[in-house]
mmCIF file of C-alpha atoms and ligand atoms in Angstrom:
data_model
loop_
_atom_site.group_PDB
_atom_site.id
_atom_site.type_symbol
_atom_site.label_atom_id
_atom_site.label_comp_id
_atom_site.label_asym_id
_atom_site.label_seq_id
_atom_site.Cartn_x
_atom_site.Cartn_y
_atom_site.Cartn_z
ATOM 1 C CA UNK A 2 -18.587 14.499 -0.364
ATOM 2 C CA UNK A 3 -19.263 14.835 -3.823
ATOM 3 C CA UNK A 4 -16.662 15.753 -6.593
ATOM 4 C CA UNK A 5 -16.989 16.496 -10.099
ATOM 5 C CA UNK A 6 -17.950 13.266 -12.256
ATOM 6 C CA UNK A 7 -17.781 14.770 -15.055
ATOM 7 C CA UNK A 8 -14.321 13.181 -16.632
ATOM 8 C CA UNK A 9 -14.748 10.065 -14.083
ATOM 9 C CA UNK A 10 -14.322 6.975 -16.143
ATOM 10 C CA UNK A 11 -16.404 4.782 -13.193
ATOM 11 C CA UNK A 12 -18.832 6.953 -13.315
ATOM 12 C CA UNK A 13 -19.609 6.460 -17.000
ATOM 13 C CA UNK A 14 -19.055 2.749 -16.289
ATOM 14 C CA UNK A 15 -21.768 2.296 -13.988
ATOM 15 C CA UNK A 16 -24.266 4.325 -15.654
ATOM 16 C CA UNK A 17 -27.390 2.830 -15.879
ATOM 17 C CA UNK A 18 -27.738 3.130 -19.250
ATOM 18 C CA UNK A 19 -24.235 1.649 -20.236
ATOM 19 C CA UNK A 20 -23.627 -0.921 -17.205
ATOM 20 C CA UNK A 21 -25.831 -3.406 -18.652
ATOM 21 C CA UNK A 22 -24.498 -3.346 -22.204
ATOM 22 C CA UNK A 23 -20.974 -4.015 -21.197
ATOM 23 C CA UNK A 24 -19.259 -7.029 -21.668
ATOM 24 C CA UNK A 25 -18.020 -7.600 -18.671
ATOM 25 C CA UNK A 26 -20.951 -6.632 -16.525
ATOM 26 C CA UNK A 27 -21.565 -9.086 -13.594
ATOM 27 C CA UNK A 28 -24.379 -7.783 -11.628
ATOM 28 C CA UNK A 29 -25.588 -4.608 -9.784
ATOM 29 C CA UNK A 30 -25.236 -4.999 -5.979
ATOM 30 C CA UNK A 31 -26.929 -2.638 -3.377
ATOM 31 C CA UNK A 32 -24.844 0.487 -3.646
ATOM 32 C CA UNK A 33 -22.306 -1.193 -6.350
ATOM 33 C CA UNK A 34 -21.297 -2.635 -9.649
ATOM 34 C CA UNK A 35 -19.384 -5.770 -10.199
ATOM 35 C CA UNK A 36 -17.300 -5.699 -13.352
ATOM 36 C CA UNK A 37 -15.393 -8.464 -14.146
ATOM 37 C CA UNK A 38 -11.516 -7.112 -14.719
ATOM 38 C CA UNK A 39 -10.423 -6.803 -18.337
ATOM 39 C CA UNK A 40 -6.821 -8.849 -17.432
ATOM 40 C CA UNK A 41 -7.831 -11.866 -16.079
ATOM 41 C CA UNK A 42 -4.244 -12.622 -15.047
ATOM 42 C CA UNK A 43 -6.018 -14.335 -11.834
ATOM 43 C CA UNK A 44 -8.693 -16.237 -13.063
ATOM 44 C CA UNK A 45 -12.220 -14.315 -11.500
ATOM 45 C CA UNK A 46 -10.433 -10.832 -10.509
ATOM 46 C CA UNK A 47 -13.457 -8.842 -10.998
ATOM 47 C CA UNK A 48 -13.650 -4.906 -9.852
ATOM 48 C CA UNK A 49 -16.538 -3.489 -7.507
ATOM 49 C CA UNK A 50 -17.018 0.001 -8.059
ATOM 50 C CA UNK A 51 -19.359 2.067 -5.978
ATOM 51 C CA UNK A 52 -22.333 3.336 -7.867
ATOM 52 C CA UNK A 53 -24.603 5.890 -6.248
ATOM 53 C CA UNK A 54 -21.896 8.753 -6.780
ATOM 54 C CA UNK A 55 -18.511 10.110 -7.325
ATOM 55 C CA UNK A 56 -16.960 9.416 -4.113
ATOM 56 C CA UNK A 57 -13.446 9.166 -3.413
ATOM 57 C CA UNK A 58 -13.198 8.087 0.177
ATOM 58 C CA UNK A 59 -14.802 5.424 2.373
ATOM 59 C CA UNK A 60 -14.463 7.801 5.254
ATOM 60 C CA UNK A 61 -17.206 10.214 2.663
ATOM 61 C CA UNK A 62 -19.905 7.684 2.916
ATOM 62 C CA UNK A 63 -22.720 7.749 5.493
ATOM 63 C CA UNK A 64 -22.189 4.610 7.512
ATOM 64 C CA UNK A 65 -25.115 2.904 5.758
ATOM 65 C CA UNK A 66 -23.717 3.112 2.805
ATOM 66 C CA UNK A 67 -19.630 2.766 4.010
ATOM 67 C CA UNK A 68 -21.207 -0.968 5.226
ATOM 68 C CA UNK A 69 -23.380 -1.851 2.339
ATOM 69 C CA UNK A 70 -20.577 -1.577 -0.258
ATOM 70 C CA UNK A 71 -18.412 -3.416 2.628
ATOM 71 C CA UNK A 72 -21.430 -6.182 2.479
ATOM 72 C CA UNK A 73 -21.649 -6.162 -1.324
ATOM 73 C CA UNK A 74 -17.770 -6.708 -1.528
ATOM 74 C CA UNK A 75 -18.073 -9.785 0.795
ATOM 75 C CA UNK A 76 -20.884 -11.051 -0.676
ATOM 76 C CA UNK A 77 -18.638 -11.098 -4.581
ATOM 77 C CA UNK A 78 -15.851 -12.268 -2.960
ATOM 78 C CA UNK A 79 -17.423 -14.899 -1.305
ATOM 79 C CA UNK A 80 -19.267 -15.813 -5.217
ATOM 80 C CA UNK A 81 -15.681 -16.168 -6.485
ATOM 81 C CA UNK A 82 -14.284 -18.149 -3.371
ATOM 82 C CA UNK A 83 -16.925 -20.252 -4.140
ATOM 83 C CA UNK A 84 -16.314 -20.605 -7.815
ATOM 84 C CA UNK A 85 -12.415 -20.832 -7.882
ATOM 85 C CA UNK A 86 -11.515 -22.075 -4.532
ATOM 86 C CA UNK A 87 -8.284 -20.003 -4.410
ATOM 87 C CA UNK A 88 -5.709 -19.784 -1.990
ATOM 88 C CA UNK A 89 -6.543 -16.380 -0.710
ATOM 89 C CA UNK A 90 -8.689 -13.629 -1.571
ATOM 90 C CA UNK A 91 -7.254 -9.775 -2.240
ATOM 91 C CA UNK A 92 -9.170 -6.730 -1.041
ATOM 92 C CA UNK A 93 -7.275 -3.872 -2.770
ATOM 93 C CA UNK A 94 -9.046 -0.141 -2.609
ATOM 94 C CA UNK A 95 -6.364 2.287 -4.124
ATOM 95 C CA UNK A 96 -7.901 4.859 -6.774
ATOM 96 C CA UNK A 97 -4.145 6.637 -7.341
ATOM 97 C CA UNK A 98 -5.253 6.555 -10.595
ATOM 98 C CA UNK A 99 -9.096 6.179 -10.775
ATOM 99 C CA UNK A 100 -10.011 8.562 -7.764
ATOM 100 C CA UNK A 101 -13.665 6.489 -7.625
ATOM 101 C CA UNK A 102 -14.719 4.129 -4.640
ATOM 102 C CA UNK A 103 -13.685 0.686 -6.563
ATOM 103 C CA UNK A 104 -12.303 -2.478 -4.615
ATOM 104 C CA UNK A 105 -10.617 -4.748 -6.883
ATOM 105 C CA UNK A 106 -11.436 -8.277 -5.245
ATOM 106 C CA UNK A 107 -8.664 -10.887 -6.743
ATOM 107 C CA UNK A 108 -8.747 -14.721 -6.039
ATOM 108 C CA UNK A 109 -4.619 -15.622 -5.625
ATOM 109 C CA UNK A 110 -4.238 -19.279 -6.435
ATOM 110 C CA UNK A 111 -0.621 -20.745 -5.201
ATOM 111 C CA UNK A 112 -0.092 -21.377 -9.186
ATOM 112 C CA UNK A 113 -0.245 -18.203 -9.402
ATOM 113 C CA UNK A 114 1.923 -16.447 -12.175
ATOM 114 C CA UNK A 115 2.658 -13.480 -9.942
ATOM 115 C CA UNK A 116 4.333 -14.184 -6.943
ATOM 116 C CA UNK A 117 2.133 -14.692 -3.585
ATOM 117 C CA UNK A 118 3.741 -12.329 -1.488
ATOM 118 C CA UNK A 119 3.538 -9.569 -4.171
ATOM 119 C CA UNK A 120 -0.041 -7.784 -5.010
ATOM 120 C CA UNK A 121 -0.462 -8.032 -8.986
ATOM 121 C CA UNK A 122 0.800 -4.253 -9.151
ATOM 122 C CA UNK A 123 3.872 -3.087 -9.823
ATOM 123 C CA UNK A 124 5.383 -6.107 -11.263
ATOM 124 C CA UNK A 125 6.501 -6.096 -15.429
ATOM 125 C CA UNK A 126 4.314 -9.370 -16.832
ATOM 126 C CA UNK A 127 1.530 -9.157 -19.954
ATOM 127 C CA UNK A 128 -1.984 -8.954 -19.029
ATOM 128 C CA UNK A 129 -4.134 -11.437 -20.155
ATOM 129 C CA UNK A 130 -6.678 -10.524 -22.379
ATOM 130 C CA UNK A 131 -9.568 -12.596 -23.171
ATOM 131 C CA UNK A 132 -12.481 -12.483 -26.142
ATOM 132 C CA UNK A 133 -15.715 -11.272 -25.060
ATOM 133 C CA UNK A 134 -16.826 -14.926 -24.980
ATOM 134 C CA UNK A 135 -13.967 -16.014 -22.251
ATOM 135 C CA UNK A 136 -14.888 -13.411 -20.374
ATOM 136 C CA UNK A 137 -18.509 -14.371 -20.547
ATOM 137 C CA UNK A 138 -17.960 -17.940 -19.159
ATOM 138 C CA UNK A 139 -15.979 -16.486 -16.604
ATOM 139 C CA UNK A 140 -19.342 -14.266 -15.275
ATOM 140 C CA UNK A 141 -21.177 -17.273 -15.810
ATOM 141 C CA UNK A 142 -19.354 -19.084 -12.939
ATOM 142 C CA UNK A 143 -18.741 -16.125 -10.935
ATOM 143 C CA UNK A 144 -22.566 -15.535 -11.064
ATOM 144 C CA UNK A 145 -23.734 -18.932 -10.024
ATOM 145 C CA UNK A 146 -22.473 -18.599 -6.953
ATOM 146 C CA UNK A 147 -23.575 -15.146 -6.508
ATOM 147 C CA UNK A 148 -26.793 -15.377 -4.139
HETATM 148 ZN ZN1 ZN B 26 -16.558 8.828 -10.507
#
């Protein structure tokens, strides 16, 4: 099912025309775009977000397309295993706020600021903000282990 994309902020971010340009772009996947997160409060949290429509729910895809954005989420979660070697990666797919197919795909070291046993939501600490640079090295390593 298809909704109005009109005021959808993922849906301007993975435009074709803008994905490229943005700063934090990591690399189109089959049926998604890998962003890397704008608080980098766990060192490689980078957001997926789906990218052939406005879309909502999982259970809205065609199976094809519910397992290649499974398969794309593995295979950038497995790039930032790879780069960070964290304690445990996060699979979070909420959209309370964004209503757009987007897992956000966090590497959880034990040094963690946050607490382990808490997802980084809901919890009062300041995001950390990098330059455009930071950021940049940050893709860098993410995307040399992206195969
Ligand atoms: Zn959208």
């Amino acid at each position: 099912m298809k909704e109005d994309k009109s005021k959808c902020i993922l849906c301007e971010e993975v435009d074709i025309d803008f994905r490229k340009k943005h700063p934090r772009w990591i690399a189109d996947l089959r049926v998604s775009t890998a962003f890397l997160a704008s608080n980098q409060i766990c060192r490689g949290y980078t957001v997926l977000i789906y990218n052939k429509a406005h879309v909502t729910e999982l259970f809205q895809l065609e199976k094809e397309d519910r397992t290649a954005f499974l398969e794309d989420s593995v295979k950038v979660a497995k790039a930032i295993y790879d780069a960070y070697h964290p304690h445990k990666m996060n699979y979070e797919l909420l959209g309370n706020l964004v209503p757009h197919l987007h897992w956000h795909i966090i590497p959880r070291q034990k040094k963690d600021p946050l607490e382990l046993h808490w997802p980084i939501w809901g919890k009062d600490y300041t995001e950390v903000r990098l330059s455009d640079e930071e950021y940049g090295e940050i893709i860098k390593e993410i995307k040399a282990h992206l195969l």
